[in-house]
Amino acid sequence: MKAVRGTRDLLPPETELWNRIEAIARKVFARYNFGEIRTPIFEDTSLFARSVGEETDIVSKEMYTWEDRARAQSEKAQSLTLRPENTAGVVRAYIEHKLGESGQLQKLYYIGPQFRRERPQKGRYRQFWQIGAEVIGPPFAGSESPLRDAEVLEMLATLLDELGITGWKLELNSVGSAADRARYNEALRAVLDLVAPRLCQDCQRRAVTNPLRVLDCKVPEDQPIIEALPKITDSLDQESMDHFAAVTAALDAAGVPYQLNPRLVRGLDYYTRTTFEFTHGGLGAQNALLGGGRYDGLSEAIGGPKAPGIGFAMGLDRLVLTLQASDADQKAAARPAHAYIAPLGENLNPAALVLARELRRSGLSIELGDGSFRLKKSFEAADKVARRIVILGEDEVQSGILTVKDFATGTQSKIPRAELVSFLAE
Ligand code: HAM
């Protein structure tokens, strides 16, 4: 049997890189005073329909949805969906636990798998991982301030720098307020009425139900027509323009480089005002390392209080691909254990386990061999996984002096057991 198409196993030493990325992200989030949230991997289907949007590719084509049958009289059948993204779950949790009542901004981050039934290719999987964060709260807590947008973007620039990812590009846009969007939809509809018959079937439907989603179309023949459609930036009112100008002014002051892209509308319906993507040239066709933006009306759309917010999610699979391309990382991945313990004879296995326990409790990374191996086999096995081999025979147990061989230098030493930890730790 094989892993399902679009899913894969992550194996060592690659998982070491995954863990390192996660550890750096957690450290950076802590410096910006974010706390971790873990939401369920599946939710009620309507949560995604109402937040991400019925007409988006994610909801209309890519979700793993099933009818969860009632098992008892007290239960109701329910349509459930594996989460395709995590913002909806975070905002659901914000509402459910009344987090807004604290009056503070909620600064939450998450690391976890997401599921979308897309066509698999390099950098695109059906189970993929995101590291994301959201800043959300009541307006009086400052959740609408453009400084929040700039702070999130500055944090991302810092995080990518600390991960050692160079050569990223930040694309930035504003998709305006709900009112701006309504005006833009009208302008789009007017033009789409004329050109929709020349577009693909999907676009003809979107032109009626959700014109903005026409801009997500990937059909090559449609692109020249889509290029010529009105730009959302032309529909922004003064307040939205001022908000965006304040975001870019703060980014300029902090020295975070960006490029304006008036076509960047993102493929999810909940966005308002600032939207952004960080791309990386080394990734090929799936070049978006991360994406995000503001969602000032999302909480209300799913039945909650007014709670503007901004956040992002980065593709962990894509971060790993980007870092694997660099030499330094390949070297760091092959990290051997401090020592391999070779018991000379099966009767010494228990003593070897005792020694391994002692050394591991002191923080050393130890491979434990087996007394049934001949010494030559133990040496060969040890040389592959550890820096040194510690030989444990009857003499060593009696005298308390161990024989240690270092593979890099070829030197053999006699080390008293009391000094073994400090010797191996060097
Ligand atoms: P998204 O743009 O749909 O936004 O996904 C964010 C990132 O997840 C992408 O830039 C990409 O790196 C990664 N990603 C998406 N789909 C796949 C896939 N099939 N395989 C591998 N990686 C993938 C969101 O999900 C929003 N929730 C972001 C957000 C948070 N906006 C506000 N807050």
Short mmCIF file of C-alpha atoms and ligand atoms in Angstrom, two decimals:
data_model
loop_
_atom_site.label_atom_id
_atom_site.label_comp_id
_atom_site.label_asym_id
_atom_site.label_seq_id
_atom_site.Cartn_x
_atom_site.Cartn_y
_atom_site.Cartn_z
CA MET A 1 0.00 0.00 0.00
CA LYS A 2 1.14 3.53 -0.65
CA ALA A 3 0.42 6.95 0.81
CA VAL A 4 -2.59 8.54 -0.91
CA ARG A 5 -1.89 10.78 -3.95
CA GLY A 6 -0.95 14.29 -2.85
CA THR A 7 0.10 13.14 0.66
CA ARG A 8 3.54 11.96 1.72
CA ASP A 9 5.61 10.72 4.60
CA LEU A 10 8.19 13.04 6.11
CA LEU A 11 11.27 11.11 7.14
CA PRO A 12 14.50 11.89 8.98
CA PRO A 13 16.80 13.68 8.33
CA GLU A 14 14.30 15.96 6.52
CA THR A 15 12.05 16.14 9.60
CA GLU A 16 14.96 17.78 11.43
CA LEU A 17 14.67 20.71 9.04
CA TRP A 18 10.89 20.85 9.61
CA ASN A 19 11.44 20.96 13.35
CA ARG A 20 14.10 23.63 13.04
CA ILE A 21 11.80 25.86 10.97
CA GLU A 22 8.99 25.38 13.48
CA ALA A 23 11.31 26.16 16.40
CA ILE A 24 12.53 29.40 14.76
CA ALA A 25 8.94 30.41 13.99
CA ARG A 26 7.86 29.79 17.60
CA LYS A 27 10.79 31.90 18.86
CA VAL A 28 9.98 34.80 16.54
CA PHE A 29 6.25 34.63 17.45
CA ALA A 30 7.19 34.75 21.14
CA ARG A 31 9.20 37.95 20.59
CA TYR A 32 6.10 39.57 19.07
CA ASN A 33 4.04 38.24 21.99
CA PHE A 34 1.87 35.77 20.05
CA GLY A 35 0.41 32.69 21.78
CA GLU A 36 -0.33 29.33 20.17
CA ILE A 37 -3.83 28.18 19.22
CA ARG A 38 -4.68 24.62 18.11
CA THR A 39 -8.07 24.21 16.48
CA PRO A 40 -9.65 20.90 15.31
CA ILE A 41 -8.62 19.48 11.96
CA PHE A 42 -12.27 19.19 10.88
CA GLU A 43 -15.10 21.66 11.26
CA ASP A 44 -18.71 22.09 10.21
CA THR A 45 -18.74 22.50 6.42
CA SER A 46 -20.80 25.70 6.59
CA LEU A 47 -17.94 27.45 8.46
CA PHE A 48 -15.80 27.34 5.31
CA ALA A 49 -18.69 28.05 2.95
CA ARG A 50 -19.51 31.23 4.89
CA SER A 51 -15.93 32.46 5.43
CA VAL A 52 -13.73 31.35 2.53
CA GLY A 53 -16.80 31.67 0.25
CA GLU A 54 -19.03 29.30 -1.77
CA GLU A 55 -17.72 30.54 -5.09
CA THR A 56 -14.02 30.15 -4.35
CA ASP A 57 -12.07 27.26 -5.90
CA ILE A 58 -11.26 26.06 -2.39
CA VAL A 59 -14.90 25.61 -1.34
CA SER A 60 -16.43 24.71 -4.70
CA LYS A 61 -13.82 22.16 -5.82
CA GLU A 62 -11.14 21.35 -3.30
CA MET A 63 -12.65 20.43 0.06
CA TYR A 64 -12.71 16.97 1.63
CA THR A 65 -16.29 16.86 2.85
CA TRP A 66 -18.37 13.99 4.17
CA GLU A 67 -21.70 13.39 5.80
CA ASP A 68 -21.08 12.42 9.40
CA ARG A 69 -23.89 10.06 10.34
CA ALA A 70 -25.64 10.23 13.68
CA ARG A 71 -24.59 7.36 15.95
CA ALA A 72 -27.11 7.95 18.69
CA GLN A 73 -30.58 9.41 19.10
CA SER A 74 -29.03 12.44 20.73
CA GLU A 75 -26.84 13.20 17.69
CA LYS A 76 -27.70 14.85 14.41
CA ALA A 77 -26.14 14.01 11.07
CA GLN A 78 -23.77 16.79 10.05
CA SER A 79 -21.69 17.75 7.03
CA LEU A 80 -18.04 17.96 8.09
CA THR A 81 -14.93 19.13 6.22
CA LEU A 82 -11.18 18.70 6.71
CA ARG A 83 -9.94 22.26 7.17
CA PRO A 84 -8.58 23.72 3.91
CA GLU A 85 -7.12 26.66 5.88
CA ASN A 86 -7.00 27.79 9.50
CA THR A 87 -8.27 31.39 9.64
CA ALA A 88 -11.93 30.33 9.70
CA GLY A 89 -11.27 27.95 12.61
CA VAL A 90 -9.38 30.63 14.56
CA VAL A 91 -12.18 33.18 14.12
CA ARG A 92 -14.77 30.51 15.07
CA ALA A 93 -12.77 29.84 18.25
CA TYR A 94 -12.47 33.61 18.92
CA ILE A 95 -16.26 33.88 18.81
CA GLU A 96 -16.97 30.63 20.69
CA HIS A 97 -14.67 31.49 23.60
CA LYS A 98 -15.66 35.18 23.62
CA LEU A 99 -12.01 36.16 23.35
CA GLY A 100 -13.02 39.71 22.37
CA GLU A 101 -14.48 40.32 25.83
CA SER A 102 -10.99 40.69 27.29
CA GLY A 103 -10.77 43.95 25.36
CA GLN A 104 -7.26 43.00 24.26
CA LEU A 105 -6.01 42.21 20.80
CA GLN A 106 -5.75 38.44 20.37
CA LYS A 107 -2.43 37.49 18.77
CA LEU A 108 -2.57 33.81 17.89
CA TYR A 109 -0.34 31.53 15.85
CA TYR A 110 -0.80 27.97 14.58
CA ILE A 111 1.26 25.24 12.97
CA GLY A 112 -0.60 22.34 11.41
CA PRO A 113 -1.82 20.36 8.40
CA GLN A 114 -4.45 21.66 5.97
CA PHE A 115 -6.24 19.76 3.20
CA ARG A 116 -7.16 20.77 -0.35
CA ARG A 117 -7.99 18.49 -3.24
CA GLU A 118 -5.76 20.28 -5.77
CA ARG A 119 -3.80 18.70 -8.60
CA PRO A 120 -0.53 17.62 -6.94
CA GLN A 121 2.77 19.00 -8.28
CA LYS A 122 6.05 20.32 -6.87
CA GLY A 123 5.16 22.49 -3.88
CA ARG A 124 1.46 21.60 -4.07
CA TYR A 125 0.03 18.76 -2.00
CA ARG A 126 -3.38 17.60 -0.85
CA GLN A 127 -2.20 17.50 2.75
CA PHE A 128 0.16 20.40 3.33
CA TRP A 129 1.32 22.31 6.37
CA GLN A 130 0.87 25.93 7.29
CA ILE A 131 2.50 28.17 9.86
CA GLY A 132 0.12 31.07 10.34
CA ALA A 133 -0.84 33.86 12.68
CA GLU A 134 -3.84 36.11 13.24
CA VAL A 135 -4.26 39.44 15.06
CA ILE A 136 -7.92 40.00 15.87
CA GLY A 137 -9.94 42.00 18.37
CA PRO A 138 -12.63 44.62 18.90
CA PRO A 139 -12.03 47.92 17.06
CA PHE A 140 -11.41 49.82 20.31
CA ALA A 141 -8.43 47.51 20.95
CA GLY A 142 -6.81 48.92 17.82
CA SER A 143 -7.47 45.94 15.55
CA GLU A 144 -8.13 48.16 12.53
CA SER A 145 -4.96 50.20 12.83
CA PRO A 146 -2.69 50.14 9.77
CA LEU A 147 0.17 49.72 12.26
CA ARG A 148 -1.06 46.15 12.87
CA ASP A 149 -0.75 45.41 9.12
CA ALA A 150 2.76 46.87 8.99
CA GLU A 151 3.81 45.04 12.16
CA VAL A 152 2.66 41.68 10.76
CA LEU A 153 4.54 42.32 7.50
CA GLU A 154 7.66 43.44 9.36
CA MET A 155 7.45 40.27 11.50
CA LEU A 156 7.28 38.18 8.32
CA ALA A 157 10.34 39.88 6.87
CA THR A 158 12.16 39.16 10.15
CA LEU A 159 10.99 35.54 10.24
CA LEU A 160 12.12 34.85 6.66
CA ASP A 161 15.48 36.49 7.38
CA GLU A 162 15.96 34.36 10.51
CA LEU A 163 15.05 31.22 8.59
CA GLY A 164 17.83 32.10 6.17
CA ILE A 165 15.49 32.61 3.21
CA THR A 166 16.88 35.29 0.94
CA GLY A 167 15.56 36.67 -2.33
CA TRP A 168 11.88 36.80 -1.33
CA LYS A 169 9.52 39.34 -2.85
CA LEU A 170 6.59 40.96 -1.03
CA GLU A 171 3.61 41.88 -3.24
CA LEU A 172 1.09 44.20 -1.68
CA ASN A 173 -2.39 45.49 -2.54
CA SER A 174 -5.57 46.82 -1.01
CA VAL A 175 -8.90 45.21 -1.97
CA GLY A 176 -10.82 47.91 -0.10
CA SER A 177 -13.69 47.84 2.39
CA ALA A 178 -16.95 45.92 1.91
CA ALA A 179 -18.45 49.08 0.36
CA ASP A 180 -15.49 49.47 -2.03
CA ARG A 181 -15.88 45.82 -2.98
CA ALA A 182 -19.58 46.31 -3.72
CA ARG A 183 -18.70 49.26 -6.00
CA TYR A 184 -15.97 47.25 -7.68
CA ASN A 185 -18.32 44.29 -8.19
CA GLU A 186 -20.70 46.62 -10.02
CA ALA A 187 -17.95 47.99 -12.22
CA LEU A 188 -16.78 44.43 -12.95
CA ARG A 189 -20.30 43.21 -13.70
CA ALA A 190 -20.83 46.01 -16.19
CA VAL A 191 -17.74 44.96 -18.16
CA LEU A 192 -18.32 41.22 -17.65
CA ASP A 193 -21.82 41.54 -19.12
CA LEU A 194 -20.10 42.39 -22.38
CA VAL A 195 -17.14 39.97 -22.31
CA ALA A 196 -18.34 36.97 -20.26
CA PRO A 197 -19.61 35.00 -23.28
CA ARG A 198 -15.97 34.84 -24.49
CA LEU A 199 -14.76 33.42 -21.13
CA CYS A 200 -14.72 29.81 -19.83
CA GLN A 201 -17.81 28.14 -18.32
CA ASP A 202 -16.61 28.68 -14.75
CA CYS A 203 -16.07 32.40 -15.38
CA GLN A 204 -19.50 32.76 -16.97
CA ARG A 205 -20.99 31.40 -13.75
CA ARG A 206 -18.70 33.52 -11.52
CA ALA A 207 -19.57 36.64 -13.54
CA VAL A 208 -23.09 36.27 -12.15
CA THR A 209 -22.48 34.86 -8.65
CA ASN A 210 -19.17 36.44 -7.55
CA PRO A 211 -17.45 38.55 -10.23
CA LEU A 212 -14.24 39.05 -8.19
CA ARG A 213 -13.50 35.32 -8.52
CA VAL A 214 -13.17 35.71 -12.30
CA LEU A 215 -9.75 37.17 -11.46
CA ASP A 216 -8.64 33.76 -10.04
CA CYS A 217 -9.21 32.04 -13.41
CA LYS A 218 -6.17 30.06 -14.61
CA VAL A 219 -7.46 29.26 -18.14
CA PRO A 220 -4.77 30.67 -20.51
CA GLU A 221 -7.23 31.79 -23.23
CA ASP A 222 -9.12 33.92 -20.68
CA GLN A 223 -6.08 35.86 -19.50
CA PRO A 224 -6.00 38.69 -22.10
CA ILE A 225 -9.65 39.49 -21.32
CA ILE A 226 -9.06 39.33 -17.56
CA GLU A 227 -5.98 41.59 -17.87
CA ALA A 228 -8.16 44.31 -19.39
CA LEU A 229 -10.83 44.23 -16.62
CA PRO A 230 -11.08 47.23 -14.24
CA LYS A 231 -8.64 47.26 -11.29
CA ILE A 232 -9.89 47.14 -7.72
CA THR A 233 -7.52 49.95 -6.75
CA ASP A 234 -9.65 52.33 -8.85
CA SER A 235 -12.70 51.62 -6.65
CA LEU A 236 -11.19 52.48 -3.25
CA ASP A 237 -12.69 55.34 -1.27
CA GLN A 238 -10.60 57.95 0.59
CA GLU A 239 -10.62 56.05 3.90
CA SER A 240 -9.35 52.85 2.29
CA MET A 241 -6.68 54.77 0.39
CA ASP A 242 -5.55 56.53 3.59
CA HIS A 243 -5.41 53.21 5.46
CA PHE A 244 -3.27 51.67 2.73
CA ALA A 245 -1.02 54.73 2.56
CA ALA A 246 -0.42 54.45 6.32
CA VAL A 247 0.55 50.77 5.91
CA THR A 248 3.08 51.54 3.20
CA ALA A 249 4.46 54.56 5.10
CA ALA A 250 5.18 52.37 8.15
CA LEU A 251 6.81 49.72 5.93
CA ASP A 252 8.97 52.39 4.28
CA ALA A 253 10.05 53.65 7.70
CA ALA A 254 10.97 50.10 8.82
CA GLY A 255 12.82 49.44 5.57
CA VAL A 256 10.68 46.46 4.52
CA PRO A 257 10.76 46.31 0.71
CA TYR A 258 7.53 45.61 -1.24
CA GLN A 259 6.01 45.89 -4.70
CA LEU A 260 2.49 47.12 -5.33
CA ASN A 261 0.37 44.69 -7.34
CA PRO A 262 -3.14 46.01 -8.06
CA ARG A 263 -4.16 42.56 -9.39
CA LEU A 264 -3.52 40.76 -6.11
CA VAL A 265 -7.03 39.90 -4.86
CA ARG A 266 -6.26 36.47 -3.30
CA GLY A 267 -8.48 33.40 -3.72
CA LEU A 268 -10.53 33.69 -0.52
CA ASP A 269 -13.65 35.85 -0.10
CA TYR A 270 -13.05 37.17 3.42
CA TYR A 271 -10.34 39.68 2.55
CA THR A 272 -10.79 43.44 2.98
CA ARG A 273 -8.22 46.22 2.54
CA THR A 274 -4.57 45.05 2.84
CA THR A 275 -3.72 41.81 1.01
CA PHE A 276 -0.24 40.41 0.38
CA GLU A 277 1.85 37.51 -0.83
CA PHE A 278 5.53 36.69 -0.41
CA THR A 279 6.92 34.81 -3.40
CA HIS A 280 10.23 33.07 -4.05
CA GLY A 281 11.77 32.49 -7.47
CA GLY A 282 13.27 29.10 -6.52
CA LEU A 283 9.85 27.49 -6.13
CA GLY A 284 8.80 27.26 -9.79
CA ALA A 285 5.10 27.44 -10.67
CA GLN A 286 3.89 27.29 -7.04
CA ASN A 287 5.95 30.31 -6.05
CA ALA A 288 3.80 31.70 -3.19
CA LEU A 289 5.67 31.13 0.07
CA LEU A 290 2.87 32.72 2.03
CA GLY A 291 -0.24 34.82 1.71
CA GLY A 292 -2.54 36.83 3.90
CA GLY A 293 -4.40 40.02 4.55
CA ARG A 294 -7.14 41.77 6.49
CA TYR A 295 -10.59 40.29 7.11
CA ASP A 296 -12.50 43.05 8.89
CA GLY A 297 -15.96 41.52 8.31
CA LEU A 298 -15.22 37.81 8.81
CA SER A 299 -16.31 37.49 12.43
CA GLU A 300 -19.69 39.09 11.65
CA ALA A 301 -20.10 36.90 8.55
CA ILE A 302 -20.06 33.81 10.76
CA GLY A 303 -22.28 35.21 13.48
CA GLY A 304 -19.77 36.90 15.78
CA PRO A 305 -19.22 40.46 17.05
CA LYS A 306 -17.38 43.09 15.06
CA ALA A 307 -13.76 41.94 15.19
CA PRO A 308 -11.45 43.21 12.46
CA GLY A 309 -8.31 41.16 11.96
CA ILE A 310 -5.24 40.54 9.87
CA GLY A 311 -3.13 37.45 9.41
CA PHE A 312 -1.17 35.20 7.11
CA ALA A 313 -0.29 31.57 6.48
CA MET A 314 3.00 30.30 5.11
CA GLY A 315 3.38 26.98 3.32
CA LEU A 316 5.76 24.94 5.47
CA ASP A 317 6.30 22.45 2.62
CA ARG A 318 7.43 25.35 0.43
CA LEU A 319 9.72 26.81 3.11
CA VAL A 320 11.40 23.39 3.34
CA LEU A 321 11.80 23.18 -0.46
CA THR A 322 13.37 26.65 -0.52
CA LEU A 323 15.83 25.86 2.29
CA GLN A 324 16.74 22.42 0.92
CA ALA A 325 18.07 24.13 -2.15
CA SER A 326 20.87 25.65 -0.04
CA ASP A 327 24.10 23.70 0.69
CA ALA A 328 24.39 24.72 4.32
CA ASP A 329 21.20 22.96 5.04
CA GLN A 330 22.20 19.64 3.48
CA LYS A 331 25.24 19.57 5.77
CA ALA A 332 23.33 20.49 8.90
CA ALA A 333 20.82 17.70 8.23
CA ALA A 334 23.41 14.91 8.64
CA ARG A 335 24.00 15.25 12.38
CA PRO A 336 25.38 12.06 13.96
CA ALA A 337 24.80 10.82 17.52
CA HIS A 338 27.44 11.59 20.17
CA ALA A 339 28.29 7.92 20.64
CA TYR A 340 27.44 4.32 19.82
CA ILE A 341 27.64 1.83 22.69
CA ALA A 342 28.89 -1.61 21.69
CA PRO A 343 28.40 -4.32 24.35
CA LEU A 344 30.79 -7.27 23.90
CA GLY A 345 28.42 -10.21 24.31
CA GLU A 346 24.71 -10.53 24.92
CA ASN A 347 25.22 -10.89 28.69
CA LEU A 348 26.42 -7.25 28.68
CA ASN A 349 23.24 -5.90 27.03
CA PRO A 350 21.65 -4.91 30.38
CA ALA A 351 24.84 -3.07 31.45
CA ALA A 352 24.88 -1.31 28.08
CA LEU A 353 21.29 -0.18 28.57
CA VAL A 354 22.24 1.20 31.99
CA LEU A 355 25.16 3.14 30.48
CA ALA A 356 23.00 4.45 27.61
CA ARG A 357 20.36 5.57 30.13
CA GLU A 358 22.99 7.44 32.15
CA LEU A 359 24.46 9.20 29.10
CA ARG A 360 21.07 10.06 27.56
CA ARG A 361 19.89 11.51 30.88
CA SER A 362 22.92 13.80 30.72
CA GLY A 363 21.65 15.12 27.40
CA LEU A 364 23.80 13.12 24.99
CA SER A 365 22.44 11.51 21.83
CA ILE A 366 23.27 7.79 22.01
CA GLU A 367 22.86 4.80 19.71
CA LEU A 368 22.66 1.51 21.57
CA GLY A 369 24.19 -1.46 19.75
CA ASP A 370 23.67 -5.13 20.53
CA GLY A 371 25.88 -7.72 22.24
CA SER A 372 25.11 -10.33 19.58
CA PHE A 373 27.03 -8.27 16.99
CA ARG A 374 30.67 -9.09 16.27
CA LEU A 375 32.98 -6.15 17.06
CA LYS A 376 33.63 -5.52 13.34
CA LYS A 377 29.90 -5.21 12.65
CA SER A 378 29.48 -2.85 15.63
CA PHE A 379 32.28 -0.62 14.28
CA GLU A 380 30.68 -0.50 10.83
CA ALA A 381 27.24 0.31 12.24
CA ALA A 382 28.66 2.92 14.61
CA ASP A 383 30.68 4.68 11.92
CA LYS A 384 27.46 5.41 10.00
CA VAL A 385 25.47 6.96 12.83
CA ALA A 386 27.80 8.27 15.56
CA ARG A 387 30.96 10.29 16.08
CA ARG A 388 32.49 7.79 18.53
CA ILE A 389 32.13 4.19 19.65
CA VAL A 390 32.20 3.19 23.35
CA ILE A 391 33.22 -0.42 23.94
CA LEU A 392 31.69 -2.16 26.91
CA GLY A 393 33.25 -5.53 27.76
CA GLU A 394 33.66 -7.39 31.08
CA ASP A 395 36.96 -5.56 31.72
CA GLU A 396 35.32 -2.17 31.24
CA VAL A 397 32.48 -3.05 33.59
CA GLN A 398 34.91 -4.32 36.26
CA SER A 399 37.43 -1.46 36.01
CA GLY A 400 34.99 1.38 35.29
CA ILE A 401 37.34 2.53 32.50
CA LEU A 402 35.81 2.57 29.02
CA THR A 403 37.45 2.27 25.64
CA VAL A 404 36.35 5.05 23.28
CA LYS A 405 37.31 5.42 19.64
CA ASP A 406 36.82 8.67 17.74
CA PHE A 407 35.99 8.10 14.05
CA ALA A 408 37.16 11.49 12.81
CA THR A 409 40.66 11.33 14.37
CA GLY A 410 41.05 7.52 14.61
CA THR A 411 42.36 7.85 18.20
CA GLN A 412 41.42 5.37 20.89
CA SER A 413 41.28 6.50 24.55
CA LYS A 414 40.64 4.99 27.96
CA ILE A 415 38.11 7.15 29.82
CA PRO A 416 36.93 6.71 33.44
CA ARG A 417 33.16 6.38 33.60
CA ALA A 418 32.83 9.54 35.71
CA GLU A 419 34.46 11.58 32.92
CA LEU A 420 32.63 9.95 30.03
CA VAL A 421 29.83 12.52 29.72
CA SER A 422 32.16 15.50 29.45
CA PHE A 423 34.48 13.61 27.09
CA LEU A 424 31.67 12.63 24.70
CA ALA A 425 30.03 16.05 24.84
CA GLU A 426 33.12 17.77 23.36
P1 HAM B 1 -3.62 30.72 1.07
O1 HAM B 1 -3.00 31.72 0.15
O2 HAM B 1 -4.74 29.92 0.55
O3 HAM B 1 -4.10 31.56 2.36
O4 HAM B 1 -2.50 29.76 1.63
C1 HAM B 1 -1.35 30.28 2.26
C2 HAM B 1 -0.11 29.51 1.84
O5 HAM B 1 -0.29 28.10 2.06
C3 HAM B 1 0.23 29.60 0.36
O6 HAM B 1 0.94 30.79 0.08
C4 HAM B 1 1.11 28.37 0.19
O7 HAM B 1 2.44 28.64 0.61
C5 HAM B 1 0.48 27.38 1.13
N1 HAM B 1 -0.38 26.45 0.37
C6 HAM B 1 -1.65 26.64 -0.03
N2 HAM B 1 -2.12 25.56 -0.69
C7 HAM B 1 -1.10 24.65 -0.72
C8 HAM B 1 -0.94 23.32 -1.23
N3 HAM B 1 -1.94 22.69 -1.86
N4 HAM B 1 0.26 22.71 -1.07
C9 HAM B 1 1.27 23.34 -0.41
N5 HAM B 1 1.17 24.57 0.11
C10 HAM B 1 0.01 25.23 -0.03
C11 HAM B 1 -4.70 31.01 3.46
O8 HAM B 1 -4.76 29.82 3.67
C12 HAM B 1 -5.20 32.03 4.44
N6 HAM B 1 -5.85 31.34 5.56
C13 HAM B 1 -4.06 32.91 4.93
C14 HAM B 1 -4.51 33.93 5.91
C15 HAM B 1 -4.39 33.88 7.25
N7 HAM B 1 -5.11 35.06 5.62
C16 HAM B 1 -5.38 35.71 6.73
N8 HAM B 1 -4.96 35.00 7.73
#
